[in-house]
Coordinates of C-alpha atoms in Angstrom, one line a residue:
Chain A
M22 CA -9.6 -21.2 134.3
N23 CA -6.1 -19.7 134.9
D24 CA -4.4 -17.0 132.8
F25 CA -1.8 -19.4 131.7
I26 CA -4.2 -21.4 129.6
Y27 CA -5.7 -18.2 128.1
K28 CA -2.2 -17.0 127.3
K29 CA -1.4 -20.3 125.7
I30 CA -4.6 -20.2 123.5
E31 CA -3.8 -16.6 122.6
R32 CA -0.3 -17.7 121.5
Y33 CA -1.8 -20.5 119.3
E34 CA -4.2 -18.0 117.8
N35 CA -1.3 -15.7 116.9
L36 CA 0.5 -18.6 115.4
L37 CA -2.5 -19.7 113.3
R38 CA -2.9 -16.1 112.1
E39 CA 0.8 -16.0 111.1
M40 CA 0.4 -19.4 109.4
W41 CA -2.6 -18.1 107.5
T42 CA -0.7 -15.0 106.3
A43 CA 2.4 -16.9 105.3
S44 CA 0.4 -19.5 103.3
E45 CA -1.7 -16.8 101.6
K46 CA 1.4 -15.7 99.7
Y47 CA 1.5 -19.2 98.0
I48 CA -2.0 -20.3 97.7
G49 CA -4.2 -17.2 98.1
T50 CA -6.8 -16.3 100.7
F51 CA -9.6 -18.4 99.2
S52 CA -7.5 -21.6 99.3
V53 CA -6.2 -20.9 102.8
K54 CA -9.7 -20.7 104.0
L55 CA -10.5 -24.0 102.3
L56 CA -7.4 -25.6 103.8
V57 CA -8.3 -24.5 107.3
E58 CA -11.8 -25.8 106.7
R59 CA -10.4 -29.2 105.6
V60 CA -8.1 -29.5 108.6
V61 CA -10.9 -28.5 111.0
W62 CA -13.0 -31.2 109.5
D63 CA -10.2 -33.8 109.7
L64 CA -9.5 -33.0 113.3
S65 CA -13.1 -32.7 114.4
K66 CA -13.4 -36.5 114.5
E67 CA -10.9 -36.4 117.4
Y68 CA -11.6 -33.0 119.0
R69 CA -15.1 -31.6 118.5
E70 CA -13.9 -28.3 120.0
I71 CA -11.8 -27.5 117.0
E72 CA -15.1 -26.7 115.2
L73 CA -15.3 -23.7 117.5
L74 CA -12.4 -22.1 115.6
H75 CA -13.6 -19.1 113.8
Y76 CA -11.9 -18.0 110.6
N77 CA -12.5 -15.7 107.7
E78 CA -10.4 -13.6 105.4
G79 CA -7.5 -12.3 107.5
M80 CA -9.2 -13.2 110.8
I81 CA -8.8 -16.2 112.9
S82 CA -10.3 -16.5 116.4
C83 CA -9.9 -19.0 119.2
A84 CA -12.3 -17.1 121.5
E85 CA -15.0 -19.8 121.5
I86 CA -12.4 -22.5 122.2
A87 CA -11.2 -20.6 125.2
A88 CA -14.8 -20.1 126.4
S89 CA -15.4 -23.9 126.1
M90 CA -12.5 -24.6 128.5
K91 CA -14.9 -23.5 131.3
K92 CA -17.1 -26.5 130.5
N93 CA -14.2 -28.8 129.6
P94 CA -11.1 -27.8 131.5
N95 CA -9.4 -31.1 130.6
L96 CA -9.3 -30.3 126.9
P97 CA -5.8 -31.2 125.7
I98 CA -5.3 -27.9 123.8
D99 CA -1.6 -28.5 123.2
D100 CA -2.3 -31.8 121.5
M101 CA -5.2 -30.4 119.6
F102 CA -3.4 -27.3 118.2
M103 CA -0.2 -29.2 117.5
K104 CA -2.1 -31.8 115.5
F105 CA -3.9 -29.0 113.7
I106 CA -0.6 -27.3 112.8
T107 CA 1.1 -30.6 111.8
R108 CA -1.8 -31.6 109.6
Y109 CA -2.0 -28.1 108.0
V110 CA 1.7 -28.1 107.3
E111 CA 1.6 -31.7 106.0
I112 CA -1.1 -30.9 103.4
L113 CA 0.5 -27.6 102.5
S114 CA 3.7 -29.4 101.8
R115 CA 2.1 -31.7 99.3
L116 CA 0.3 -28.8 97.6
I117 CA 3.2 -26.3 97.2
G118 CA 6.2 -28.6 97.8
Y119 CA 8.4 -29.2 100.8
E120 CA 10.8 -26.5 99.8
N121 CA 8.3 -23.7 100.0
T122 CA 6.7 -25.1 103.1
D123 CA 10.1 -25.3 104.8
K124 CA 10.5 -21.5 104.2
I125 CA 7.2 -21.0 106.1
A126 CA 8.1 -23.5 108.8
N127 CA 11.5 -21.9 109.3
W128 CA 10.1 -18.4 109.6
L129 CA 7.5 -19.6 112.1
N130 CA 10.2 -21.4 114.0
E131 CA 12.0 -18.1 114.3
E132 CA 8.8 -16.4 115.5
F133 CA 7.6 -19.1 117.8
R134 CA 10.7 -20.8 119.1
D135 CA 8.8 -23.0 121.6
I136 CA 6.7 -24.7 119.0
P137 CA 8.6 -27.1 116.6
F138 CA 7.6 -27.1 113.0
D139 CA 8.6 -29.6 110.4
S140 CA 7.1 -29.8 106.9
K141 CA 8.3 -33.4 106.6
D142 CA 6.4 -34.7 109.6
Chain B
M15 CA 6.0 -32.8 91.2
D16 CA 4.2 -36.1 91.9
K17 CA 2.4 -37.7 89.0
L18 CA -0.6 -39.9 88.7
K19 CA 0.4 -42.8 86.5
T20 CA -2.4 -43.5 84.0
G21 CA -1.1 -47.0 83.4
I22 CA -2.4 -46.6 79.8
K23 CA 0.0 -48.0 77.2
N24 CA 2.4 -45.2 76.1
L25 CA 0.3 -42.4 77.6
D26 CA 2.6 -41.9 80.6
G27 CA 5.5 -41.6 78.2
I28 CA 3.7 -38.8 76.4
L29 CA 3.1 -37.1 79.7
S30 CA 6.6 -37.4 81.0
G31 CA 5.6 -39.9 83.7
G32 CA 1.9 -39.1 84.2
I33 CA -0.6 -36.5 85.1
P34 CA 0.4 -34.0 87.9
V35 CA -1.5 -34.9 91.1
Y36 CA -4.2 -32.6 92.3
S37 CA -4.6 -31.2 88.8
L38 CA -8.0 -30.5 87.2
N39 CA -8.2 -32.1 83.8
I40 CA -10.9 -31.8 81.1
V41 CA -11.4 -34.7 78.8
S42 CA -13.3 -33.4 75.8
G43 CA -14.6 -34.8 72.6
S44 CA -17.8 -35.7 70.7
P45 CA -20.0 -38.6 71.8
G46 CA -18.3 -41.9 71.1
S47 CA -14.8 -40.5 71.0
G48 CA -13.7 -42.6 73.9
K49 CA -13.7 -40.1 76.7
T50 CA -15.4 -42.2 79.3
I51 CA -13.4 -45.3 78.6
L52 CA -10.1 -43.3 78.8
V53 CA -11.0 -42.0 82.2
Q54 CA -12.4 -45.3 83.5
N55 CA -9.3 -47.1 82.3
I56 CA -7.2 -44.6 84.3
I57 CA -9.4 -45.1 87.3
F58 CA -9.2 -48.9 87.3
N59 CA -5.5 -48.9 86.8
S60 CA -5.2 -46.5 89.7
A61 CA -7.4 -48.7 91.8
R62 CA -4.8 -51.5 91.4
N63 CA -2.4 -49.0 92.9
G64 CA -4.6 -48.5 95.9
L65 CA -6.2 -45.2 94.8
K66 CA -9.9 -44.5 95.3
S67 CA -12.1 -42.8 92.8
L68 CA -15.4 -41.0 93.1
Y69 CA -17.3 -41.1 89.8
L70 CA -20.3 -38.8 89.5
T71 CA -22.6 -38.9 86.6
T72 CA -25.0 -36.2 85.7
I73 CA -27.4 -37.4 83.0
S74 CA -25.1 -39.4 80.8
E75 CA -25.5 -43.0 81.8
S76 CA -26.8 -45.1 84.7
Q77 CA -24.4 -47.2 86.8
F78 CA -26.1 -50.3 85.6
K79 CA -25.3 -49.5 81.9
M80 CA -21.8 -48.3 82.8
V81 CA -20.9 -51.5 84.6
R82 CA -22.4 -53.6 81.8
H83 CA -20.2 -51.8 79.2
L84 CA -17.1 -51.8 81.4
Q85 CA -17.3 -55.6 81.8
E86 CA -16.1 -55.9 78.2
F87 CA -12.7 -54.6 79.2
E88 CA -9.8 -56.4 80.8
F89 CA -9.0 -53.5 83.0
F90 CA -12.4 -53.8 84.7
S91 CA -12.7 -55.7 88.0
D92 CA -15.9 -55.8 90.1
E93 CA -13.8 -56.2 93.3
F94 CA -13.2 -52.4 93.1
L95 CA -16.9 -51.5 92.9
G96 CA -18.1 -49.8 96.1
D97 CA -14.5 -49.8 97.5
K98 CA -12.0 -48.1 95.2
F99 CA -14.7 -47.1 92.6
I100 CA -17.5 -45.2 94.2
Y101 CA -20.3 -44.3 91.9
G102 CA -22.6 -41.3 92.6
D103 CA -25.5 -39.7 90.9
L104 CA -25.2 -35.9 90.6
G105 CA -28.1 -35.7 88.2
T106 CA -30.7 -36.1 90.9
V107 CA -29.1 -33.4 93.0
L108 CA -29.0 -31.0 90.1
R109 CA -32.7 -31.6 89.2
K110 CA -34.0 -31.5 92.8
Q111 CA -31.8 -29.0 94.6
G112 CA -30.4 -26.8 91.9
T113 CA -27.0 -25.6 91.0
E114 CA -26.3 -23.8 94.3
K115 CA -26.3 -27.1 96.1
I116 CA -23.7 -28.8 93.9
L117 CA -20.6 -27.7 95.7
E118 CA -22.1 -28.6 99.0
Y119 CA -23.1 -32.0 97.8
L120 CA -19.6 -32.6 96.3
T121 CA -17.9 -31.6 99.5
E122 CA -20.1 -33.9 101.4
M123 CA -19.3 -36.8 99.1
I124 CA -15.5 -36.0 99.3
K125 CA -15.7 -36.0 103.1
R126 CA -17.6 -39.2 103.1
H127 CA -15.3 -41.1 100.7
E128 CA -12.0 -39.3 100.7
P129 CA -11.2 -40.1 97.1
N130 CA -7.8 -39.6 95.3
I131 CA -9.5 -39.2 92.0
F132 CA -12.7 -37.4 91.2
V133 CA -14.7 -37.5 88.0
I134 CA -17.8 -35.7 86.7
D135 CA -19.3 -37.2 83.6
S136 CA -20.7 -35.1 82.0
F137 CA -19.5 -31.7 83.1
K138 CA -21.0 -30.2 79.9
A139 CA -24.4 -31.1 81.3
I140 CA -23.7 -29.1 84.4
R141 CA -22.7 -26.1 82.4
D142 CA -26.0 -26.3 80.5
I143 CA -28.0 -26.1 83.7
F144 CA -26.3 -22.9 85.0
P145 CA -28.3 -19.7 84.3
D146 CA -25.3 -17.7 83.0
E147 CA -21.6 -17.8 82.2
K148 CA -20.6 -15.6 85.2
T149 CA -22.2 -17.9 87.7
F150 CA -20.8 -21.0 86.1
K151 CA -17.3 -19.5 86.0
A152 CA -17.5 -18.8 89.7
F153 CA -18.6 -22.4 90.3
V154 CA -15.7 -23.8 88.3
F155 CA -13.3 -21.7 90.2
D156 CA -14.7 -22.7 93.6
L157 CA -14.7 -26.4 92.5
A158 CA -11.1 -26.3 91.3
A159 CA -9.9 -24.7 94.5
A160 CA -11.9 -26.9 96.8
L161 CA -10.8 -30.1 95.0
S162 CA -7.1 -29.2 95.0
I163 CA -7.2 -28.5 98.7
W164 CA -8.7 -32.0 99.3
E165 CA -5.6 -33.3 97.3
I166 CA -7.7 -34.8 94.6
T167 CA -6.9 -35.3 90.9
V168 CA -9.9 -34.3 88.9
F169 CA -11.3 -35.4 85.5
L170 CA -14.2 -33.5 84.0
I171 CA -15.6 -35.2 81.0
G172 CA -17.6 -33.2 78.5
E173 CA -19.0 -33.4 74.9
Y174 CA -17.2 -30.3 73.8
E175 CA -16.5 -29.3 70.2
E176 CA -13.0 -28.3 69.3
I177 CA -14.1 -24.7 68.7
E178 CA -15.4 -24.4 72.3
L179 CA -12.0 -25.3 73.8
T180 CA -10.7 -21.8 73.3
R181 CA -13.9 -20.0 74.3
L182 CA -15.3 -21.5 77.4
S183 CA -14.2 -20.5 80.9
E184 CA -13.6 -24.1 82.3
F185 CA -10.8 -24.5 79.8
A186 CA -9.0 -21.4 81.2
I187 CA -9.2 -22.8 84.7
A188 CA -8.2 -26.4 83.7
D189 CA -4.6 -27.6 84.3
G190 CA -4.9 -30.2 81.7
I191 CA -6.9 -30.7 78.5
F192 CA -7.2 -33.9 76.6
H193 CA -9.1 -33.6 73.4
L194 CA -10.3 -36.8 71.7
Y195 CA -11.7 -37.1 68.2
G196 CA -12.0 -39.5 65.3
Q197 CA -11.9 -39.4 61.6
E198 CA -12.1 -41.8 58.7
E199 CA -8.8 -42.2 56.8
K200 CA -8.5 -44.5 53.8
R201 CA -10.0 -47.8 55.1
F202 CA -9.6 -47.0 58.8
Q203 CA -11.7 -45.3 61.3
K204 CA -9.0 -43.6 63.3
R205 CA -9.1 -42.2 66.8
Y206 CA -6.8 -39.4 67.9
L207 CA -5.9 -37.8 71.2
R208 CA -4.3 -34.4 71.6
I209 CA -3.0 -32.9 74.8
L210 CA -3.7 -29.2 74.4
K211 CA -2.5 -28.2 77.8
M212 CA -0.8 -29.8 80.9
R213 CA 0.5 -27.5 83.6
G214 CA 3.4 -28.8 85.6
T215 CA 4.8 -31.3 83.2
N216 CA 6.4 -31.6 79.8
F217 CA 4.3 -33.5 77.3
E218 CA 4.5 -34.5 73.7
N219 CA 2.1 -32.3 71.8
G220 CA 0.5 -33.1 68.5
E221 CA -1.8 -35.8 67.3
H222 CA -1.4 -39.2 68.9
L223 CA -3.3 -42.2 67.6
F224 CA -5.2 -44.4 70.1
Q225 CA -7.1 -47.6 69.8
I226 CA -9.8 -49.1 72.0
S227 CA -9.4 -52.8 72.3
P228 CA -10.6 -55.4 74.9
A229 CA -7.4 -54.5 76.8
G230 CA -8.6 -50.9 77.1
I231 CA -7.0 -47.8 75.6
E232 CA -3.6 -48.1 73.8
V233 CA -1.9 -44.9 72.6
Y234 CA 0.6 -44.7 69.8
P235 CA 2.6 -41.6 70.2
R236 CA 3.3 -39.4 67.2
I237 CA 6.9 -40.2 66.2
K238 CA 9.0 -37.3 65.2
P239 CA 12.7 -36.6 64.7
K240 CA 14.3 -35.5 68.0
G241 CA 16.5 -32.5 68.0
K242 CA 16.7 -29.7 65.5
E243 CA 19.5 -30.9 63.4
L244 CA 20.3 -34.2 62.0
Q245 CA 23.9 -34.8 62.7
Y246 CA 25.4 -38.2 62.8
G247 CA 29.0 -39.3 63.4
V248 CA 30.6 -40.6 60.2
R249 CA 31.1 -44.3 60.6
Q250 CA 33.5 -46.4 58.6
G251 CA 32.0 -49.9 59.2
R252 CA 30.5 -51.6 56.2
K253 CA 27.6 -54.0 56.0
G254 CA 27.5 -56.0 52.8
F255 CA 25.0 -58.2 51.0
G256 CA 27.3 -61.2 50.7
I257 CA 27.0 -60.8 46.9
T258 CA 30.6 -60.3 45.7
G259 CA 29.9 -58.0 42.7
L260 CA 27.4 -55.8 44.5
D261 CA 29.6 -55.4 47.6
E262 CA 32.5 -54.4 45.4
M263 CA 30.3 -51.8 43.7
M264 CA 29.5 -50.4 47.1
D265 CA 33.2 -50.3 48.1
G266 CA 32.6 -53.1 50.6
G267 CA 29.0 -52.7 51.4
L268 CA 26.6 -50.1 52.9
T269 CA 28.1 -47.7 55.4
E270 CA 27.0 -48.5 58.9
G271 CA 24.0 -46.6 60.2
T272 CA 22.8 -45.4 56.8
I273 CA 19.4 -45.7 55.0
T274 CA 19.4 -47.3 51.6
L275 CA 16.5 -47.1 49.1
L276 CA 16.3 -50.2 47.0
S277 CA 14.1 -49.1 44.1
G278 CA 12.9 -51.2 41.3
G279 CA 9.9 -52.5 39.3
T280 CA 7.9 -55.6 40.2
G281 CA 9.9 -58.8 39.9
T282 CA 13.3 -57.1 39.8
G283 CA 14.3 -58.9 43.1
K284 CA 14.1 -56.2 45.7
T285 CA 12.8 -58.5 48.3
S286 CA 15.4 -61.2 47.5
L287 CA 18.3 -58.7 47.7
A288 CA 17.0 -57.3 51.0
L289 CA 16.6 -60.8 52.4
K290 CA 20.2 -61.7 51.3
Y291 CA 21.4 -58.6 53.1
L292 CA 19.9 -59.8 56.4
L293 CA 21.2 -63.3 55.8
D294 CA 24.7 -62.0 55.4
G295 CA 24.4 -60.2 58.6
A296 CA 23.0 -63.3 60.4
E297 CA 26.0 -65.3 59.2
K298 CA 28.3 -62.7 60.7
G299 CA 26.4 -62.9 64.0
E300 CA 24.3 -59.7 63.6
N301 CA 20.6 -59.5 64.5
G302 CA 18.4 -58.6 61.6
L303 CA 14.7 -57.7 61.3
F304 CA 12.6 -58.1 58.1
L305 CA 9.3 -56.2 58.1
S306 CA 7.2 -57.5 55.3
F307 CA 4.1 -55.7 54.2
E308 CA 3.7 -57.7 51.0
E309 CA 4.7 -61.3 51.4
P310 CA 3.9 -63.6 54.3
T311 CA 6.7 -65.3 56.1
S312 CA 6.0 -68.7 54.6
Q313 CA 6.4 -67.2 51.1
L314 CA 9.6 -65.5 52.0
M315 CA 10.9 -68.8 53.3
D316 CA 10.0 -70.6 50.1
N317 CA 11.8 -67.9 48.0
A318 CA 14.9 -68.2 50.2
R319 CA 14.9 -72.0 49.7
Y320 CA 14.6 -71.6 46.0
L321 CA 17.7 -69.4 46.1
G322 CA 19.6 -71.9 48.2
W323 CA 19.4 -70.0 51.4
E324 CA 18.6 -71.6 54.7
L325 CA 17.0 -69.1 57.0
D326 CA 15.5 -71.6 59.6
K327 CA 18.5 -71.8 61.9
Y328 CA 18.8 -68.1 62.2
L329 CA 15.1 -67.7 62.7
A330 CA 15.4 -70.3 65.4
D331 CA 18.3 -68.7 67.3
G332 CA 16.8 -65.2 67.0
R333 CA 19.4 -63.7 64.8
L334 CA 16.8 -63.2 62.1
D335 CA 13.2 -62.2 62.7
I336 CA 10.6 -61.8 60.0
K337 CA 7.4 -59.9 60.8
F338 CA 4.5 -60.0 58.3
I339 CA 1.9 -57.2 58.6
S340 CA -0.9 -57.6 56.1
P341 CA -1.2 -54.5 53.8
I342 CA -4.9 -54.6 54.5
E343 CA -4.2 -54.2 58.3
L344 CA -1.2 -51.8 57.9
D345 CA -1.8 -48.6 59.8
V346 CA 1.2 -46.3 59.7
D347 CA 0.3 -44.5 62.9
V348 CA 0.4 -47.8 64.8
H349 CA 3.1 -49.7 62.9
A350 CA 5.6 -46.8 62.6
F351 CA 5.7 -46.7 66.4
E352 CA 5.8 -50.5 66.8
I353 CA 8.7 -50.8 64.3
L354 CA 10.8 -48.6 66.6
N355 CA 9.7 -50.7 69.6
M356 CA 10.8 -53.9 67.8
V357 CA 14.1 -52.4 66.9
R358 CA 14.7 -51.3 70.5
G359 CA 13.8 -54.7 71.8
N360 CA 15.8 -56.9 69.4
K361 CA 19.1 -55.0 69.4
V362 CA 18.8 -55.0 65.7
G363 CA 21.9 -54.2 63.6
R364 CA 20.2 -54.6 60.2
L365 CA 16.7 -53.7 59.2
V366 CA 14.6 -54.1 56.1
I367 CA 11.2 -52.6 55.4
D368 CA 9.6 -54.2 52.4
S369 CA 8.1 -52.0 51.2
I370 CA 7.6 -48.4 52.0
S371 CA 5.2 -48.2 49.0
S372 CA 2.7 -50.1 51.2
F373 CA 3.1 -47.4 53.8
E374 CA 2.2 -44.9 51.3
S375 CA -0.9 -46.6 50.2
S376 CA -2.2 -46.7 53.8
V377 CA -1.9 -43.1 54.7
S378 CA -4.4 -40.5 53.8
D379 CA -2.1 -37.6 53.1
M380 CA 1.3 -37.5 51.5
Q381 CA 2.8 -35.1 54.1
K382 CA 2.0 -37.5 56.9
Y383 CA 3.7 -40.3 54.9
K384 CA 6.8 -38.2 54.4
D385 CA 6.8 -37.1 58.1
Y386 CA 6.7 -40.8 59.2
L387 CA 9.4 -41.9 56.9
W388 CA 11.6 -39.0 57.9
A389 CA 11.0 -39.7 61.6
I390 CA 11.6 -43.5 61.3
A391 CA 14.8 -42.9 59.2
H392 CA 16.0 -40.4 61.8
Q393 CA 15.3 -42.8 64.7
L394 CA 17.1 -45.7 62.9
K395 CA 20.1 -43.6 62.2
M396 CA 20.3 -42.4 65.8
R397 CA 20.4 -46.1 66.8
N398 CA 23.1 -46.8 64.2
I399 CA 20.9 -49.4 62.4
T400 CA 21.8 -50.0 58.8
S401 CA 18.5 -50.1 57.0
I402 CA 17.1 -50.9 53.6
F403 CA 13.7 -49.6 52.5
T404 CA 12.5 -51.2 49.3
V405 CA 10.3 -49.1 47.1
L406 CA 8.3 -50.0 44.1
N407 CA 9.1 -48.1 40.9
E408 CA 6.2 -48.7 38.6
D409 CA 8.0 -47.7 35.5
L410 CA 9.7 -51.0 34.6
F411 CA 12.0 -49.8 31.8
S412 CA 12.7 -46.1 32.6
P413 CA 13.8 -44.7 35.9
A414 CA 12.1 -41.4 35.5
S415 CA 12.4 -41.0 39.2
V416 CA 13.4 -43.3 42.0
T417 CA 10.1 -42.6 43.8
K418 CA 7.3 -40.4 42.8
D419 CA 7.2 -38.5 46.0
Q420 CA 10.8 -37.4 46.5
I421 CA 11.3 -39.9 49.3
S422 CA 14.8 -40.3 48.0
L423 CA 15.7 -37.3 50.2
I424 CA 15.8 -39.5 53.3
A425 CA 18.2 -42.0 51.7
D426 CA 22.0 -42.0 52.0
N427 CA 22.3 -44.7 49.4
I428 CA 20.1 -45.5 46.4
I429 CA 20.3 -48.8 44.5
M430 CA 18.3 -48.9 41.3
L431 CA 17.0 -52.1 39.8
R432 CA 15.3 -52.2 36.4
Y433 CA 14.8 -54.1 33.2
V434 CA 16.4 -53.5 29.8
E435 CA 15.5 -55.2 26.5
E436 CA 18.4 -56.7 24.6
K437 CA 18.0 -58.9 21.5
S438 CA 14.4 -59.7 22.2
S439 CA 15.2 -60.7 25.8
I440 CA 14.6 -58.9 29.1
K441 CA 17.6 -58.5 31.3
K442 CA 17.9 -57.1 34.8
I443 CA 20.3 -54.4 35.6
L444 CA 21.4 -52.5 38.7
G445 CA 23.2 -49.3 39.4
I446 CA 24.2 -47.3 42.3
L447 CA 22.7 -43.8 42.0
K448 CA 24.0 -42.5 45.2
A449 CA 26.1 -43.6 48.2
R450 CA 27.0 -40.9 50.6
G451 CA 30.7 -41.0 51.7
T452 CA 31.4 -43.9 49.4
N453 CA 33.5 -44.2 46.3
H454 CA 30.9 -46.3 44.6
D455 CA 30.9 -47.9 41.2
R456 CA 29.2 -45.8 38.5
D457 CA 28.7 -48.8 36.1
I458 CA 25.5 -50.4 35.2
R459 CA 25.7 -54.1 35.7
E460 CA 23.6 -57.0 34.8
Y461 CA 22.5 -59.4 37.5
E462 CA 20.6 -62.6 37.7
I463 CA 18.5 -64.4 40.3
T464 CA 18.9 -68.2 40.0
P465 CA 18.5 -71.2 42.3
N466 CA 22.2 -70.7 43.1
G467 CA 21.5 -67.2 44.5
I468 CA 22.0 -63.7 43.1
N469 CA 25.0 -63.0 40.9
V470 CA 26.2 -59.7 39.6
L471 CA 27.5 -60.1 36.1
G472 CA 29.4 -57.8 33.8
K473 CA 28.9 -54.2 32.7
L474 CA 26.2 -53.6 30.2
D475 CA 27.5 -51.7 27.2
K476 CA 24.4 -50.2 25.8
A477 CA 22.0 -49.8 28.7
N478 CA 21.4 -46.2 29.6
M479 CA 20.5 -46.0 33.3
L480 CA 19.1 -42.5 33.0
R481 CA 17.3 -42.7 29.7

């Protein structure tokens, strides 16, 4: 598998970590973990590989997802991660309000200009 | 903040639109207080709005019994069973797998059914199974966090005593607390609901009466004066009785938007005078409402015919409405609220309550009676409704007081009716004791009630109104 894919996964990992940190401020570590758990479960019906995402307090790792790409090089990682992010932001919006989620989304947009965020998706 | 509409009569009003979604609510009360019916009523109303509920029982009642009891209510529909109403048994899990497996089992059930509403009945039973308070507190915290992340509105039902509401950890974690209780008052077995806490929304605190009927739960909010000060615009309009002598004594009639106490002994003609007041309004095109707690409509109609008054055409065209509520059935908590509803609905300009003495006899404590009268009077004034409250003065010949409970404080005007003896005959006299903002007549006048109506006669020389 080429470096480009690894770089991409690494970028998503950084993004998820930042998302985690930004949401923690509003809902706390415990609830962020539960929210990630819920989104993983939601998405696992479509992408089993998302269950390889490892997460714990302050730590989120896509290493196993990257490793699985050797067996399944056609995994649509962009689709999978974008759906993960969209679903996460969508639920977060309903929990803490669009206004607060917008702040997170705007900040992430600044940090990751190539990935569009919208709390109203 | 989005709200879950309960759909229960008047409850959403008390909650400023409903219960905030994803909140964790405890519904507490002793056995038989109506907790389960309240929650099930909310669930079935929500099912009609497309929301799914997961209802888990511990050891309280089997699904078979629950469904059998629910069938008695109009809100129940078996089409929702297994679809929008999922029933689960948590008791078996508790007994066979222990407390550490509860959260796992609940999460599994949530993933399987993806409900919008989640109920545990009874949560108190779960508390009793936990080995200690610390472990239970941690469980409640985890449960609350997990359920909110799954975007579920939660109801935990429990047989808690009121004293426990301030001590137990689940009440600190709860977003909302509904406490239900009942008590016997006079001839009624009353049910009350209090919202002790509701994060994320304004709510009407205090004691609200509720009833359980075949329709389900109906709540009657505590009525209270709104605002801190009673300030009303001074109005100049007058509403008369259509009785020449009396209207003259009142400088043209009752000032618009005021409350008048019509106080007198039995047989002095309080009801007839009040009826004439509404008839005069109807003749001028105003809507009037007569709330009778003493005489049925047919009897009032007969009295009116005897006095030469034809009420039928005004009753037919809606300008006049007579509602009879039997004093046996009179429940101030219910009827005070319904009076205001009737007044709102009918665009009433004139109102009669005959009599507030019946109100008094149906309440268990005097303070409550005064609070209700004060609140009703305030609401009527705010709506600019010119109202007459009749009140029985049991002392036929001596007006020692207008009412025995200082109810006169709510009145802008007081008209006193009583008897005097003169030359071995009994005469009726009336006097205006008080009329705010009115240059009223201070004389005491004789009046008579005849088949030709009510006539105010001359001044009585020797009667002493305040003897």
